[in-house]
XYZ file of C-alpha atoms in Angstrom:
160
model
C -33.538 -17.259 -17.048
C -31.127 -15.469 -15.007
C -31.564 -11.742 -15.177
C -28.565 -9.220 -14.315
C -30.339 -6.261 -13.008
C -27.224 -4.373 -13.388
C -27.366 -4.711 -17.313
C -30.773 -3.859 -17.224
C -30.193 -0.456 -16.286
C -27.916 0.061 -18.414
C -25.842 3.351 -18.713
C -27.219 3.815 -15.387
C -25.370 0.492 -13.790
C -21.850 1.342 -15.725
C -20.200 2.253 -12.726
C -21.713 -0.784 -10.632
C -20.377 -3.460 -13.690
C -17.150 -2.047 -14.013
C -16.400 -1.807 -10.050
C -18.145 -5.434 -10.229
C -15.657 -6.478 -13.134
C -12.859 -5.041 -11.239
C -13.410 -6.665 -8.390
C -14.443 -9.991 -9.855
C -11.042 -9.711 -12.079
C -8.921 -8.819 -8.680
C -10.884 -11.600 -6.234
C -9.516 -13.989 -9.656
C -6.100 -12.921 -9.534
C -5.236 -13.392 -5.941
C -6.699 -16.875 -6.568
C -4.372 -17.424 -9.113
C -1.283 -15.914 -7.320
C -2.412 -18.328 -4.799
C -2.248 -21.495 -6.660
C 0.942 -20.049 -8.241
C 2.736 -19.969 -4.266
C 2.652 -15.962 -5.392
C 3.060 -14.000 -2.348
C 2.051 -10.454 -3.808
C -1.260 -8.350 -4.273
C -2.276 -7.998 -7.421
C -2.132 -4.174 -8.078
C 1.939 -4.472 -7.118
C 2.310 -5.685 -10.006
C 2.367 -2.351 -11.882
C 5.351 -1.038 -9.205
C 7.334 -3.854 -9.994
C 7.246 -3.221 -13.546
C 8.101 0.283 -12.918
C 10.684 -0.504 -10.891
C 12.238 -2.682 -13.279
C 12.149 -0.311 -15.562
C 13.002 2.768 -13.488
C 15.814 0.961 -10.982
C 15.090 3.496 -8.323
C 12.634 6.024 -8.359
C 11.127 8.741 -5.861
C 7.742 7.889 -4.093
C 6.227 10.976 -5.766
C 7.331 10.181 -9.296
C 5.948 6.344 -8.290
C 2.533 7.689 -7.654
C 2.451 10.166 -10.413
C 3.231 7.776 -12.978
C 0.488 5.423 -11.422
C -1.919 7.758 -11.355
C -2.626 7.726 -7.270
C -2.453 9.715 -4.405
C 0.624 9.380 -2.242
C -0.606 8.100 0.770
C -2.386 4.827 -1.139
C 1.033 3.953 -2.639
C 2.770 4.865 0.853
C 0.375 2.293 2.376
C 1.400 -0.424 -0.742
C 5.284 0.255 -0.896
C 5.297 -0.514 2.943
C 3.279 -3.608 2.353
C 5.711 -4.764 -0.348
C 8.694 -3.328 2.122
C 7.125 -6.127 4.719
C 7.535 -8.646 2.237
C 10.956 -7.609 1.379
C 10.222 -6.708 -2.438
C 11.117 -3.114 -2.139
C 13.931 -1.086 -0.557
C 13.456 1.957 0.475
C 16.179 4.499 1.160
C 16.172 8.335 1.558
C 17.111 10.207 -1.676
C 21.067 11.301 -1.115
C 20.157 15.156 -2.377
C 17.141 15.811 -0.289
C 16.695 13.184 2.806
C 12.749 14.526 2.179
C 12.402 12.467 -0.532
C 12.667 8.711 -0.322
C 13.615 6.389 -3.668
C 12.259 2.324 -3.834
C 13.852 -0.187 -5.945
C 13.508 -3.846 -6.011
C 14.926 -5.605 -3.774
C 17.215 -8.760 -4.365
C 14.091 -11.081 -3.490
C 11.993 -9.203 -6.491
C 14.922 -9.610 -9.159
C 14.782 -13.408 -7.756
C 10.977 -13.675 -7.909
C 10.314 -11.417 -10.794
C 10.745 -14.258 -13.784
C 8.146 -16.200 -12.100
C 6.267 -13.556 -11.846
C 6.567 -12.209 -15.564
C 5.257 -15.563 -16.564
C 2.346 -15.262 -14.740
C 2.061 -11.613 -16.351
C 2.623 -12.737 -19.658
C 0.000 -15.424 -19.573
C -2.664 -13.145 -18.230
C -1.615 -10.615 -20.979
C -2.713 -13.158 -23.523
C -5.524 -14.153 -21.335
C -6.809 -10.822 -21.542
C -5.472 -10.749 -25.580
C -7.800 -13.694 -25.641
C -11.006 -12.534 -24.358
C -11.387 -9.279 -25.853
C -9.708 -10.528 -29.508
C -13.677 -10.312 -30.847
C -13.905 -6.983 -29.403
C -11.003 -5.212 -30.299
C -12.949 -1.942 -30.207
C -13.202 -2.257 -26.295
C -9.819 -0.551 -25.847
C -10.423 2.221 -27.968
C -13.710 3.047 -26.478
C -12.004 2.616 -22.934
C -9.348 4.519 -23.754
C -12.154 7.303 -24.661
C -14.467 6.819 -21.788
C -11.109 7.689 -19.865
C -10.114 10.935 -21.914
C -13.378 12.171 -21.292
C -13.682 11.407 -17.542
C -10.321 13.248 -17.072
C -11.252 16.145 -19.173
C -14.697 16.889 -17.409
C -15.275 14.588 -14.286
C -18.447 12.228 -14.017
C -19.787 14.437 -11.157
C -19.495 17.695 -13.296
C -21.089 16.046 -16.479
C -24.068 15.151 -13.954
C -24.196 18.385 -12.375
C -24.076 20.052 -16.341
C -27.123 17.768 -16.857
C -29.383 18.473 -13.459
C -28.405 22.360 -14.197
C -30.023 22.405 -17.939
């Protein structure tokens, strides 16, 4: 029988699975975009999106609305800048601030790329339809991480 330590401990090798799933899920996807002739990482796929939405927006709205820190979507834009995805141009008001849009190569690419999206939506649809509660309670585990940090609930805990 094959044993997964990592659900043997339980709550105590949450962390562990989900940066395992993440990974696992990520190392899956560039395999995919692979086999696809899909030239892009798979965590630009949240910019384009954005972008497509947004037509041009400023680096620090980009990283606000994704949730990370300004110097790890610096390092991304200019990878998708390399691969001629993005534009980048300074902002006309305040040469400070820099906008990205797509670039004609995205709007070109993007269909193919929405299919891909689309069938890994339902992909996704597909493996959790039996466990429809999983987003809820991931949506939860969330709330509460950003309302009192992991590291504080442990220090509460060693402090009682």
């Amino acid at each position: 029988m094959n044993q997964d330590f990592l659900r043997e401990l339980e709550f105590l090798g949450v962390t562990a699975r989900i940066k395992r799933l993440s990974d696992s899920l990520f190392y899956s996807i560039k395999e995919l975009y692979a086999l696809e002739g899909i030239d892009i990482e798979p965590s630009w796929h949240l910019v384009f999106l954005i972008l497509k939405e947004e037509q041009k927006i400023s680096m620090i709205e980009l990283a606000r609305k994704l949730n990370i820190s300004k110097p790890a979507l610096t390092k991304m834009i200019n990878k998708m800048a390399q691969k001629e995805y993005v534009a980048i141009q300074p902002d006309e008001t305040d040469n400070r601030k820099k906008l990205v849009g797509l670039s004609e190569k995205a709007y070109i690419m993007l269909p193919k790329f929405e299919r891909v999206w689309d069938a890994g939506q339902k992909a996704v649809q597909q493996m959790l339809e039996d466990n429809a509660h999983f987003m809820s309670a991931l949506k939860e585990f969330e709330k509460q991480h950003f309302e009192k940090s992991f590291k504080d609930r442990v220090l509460e805990q060693l402090n009682k």
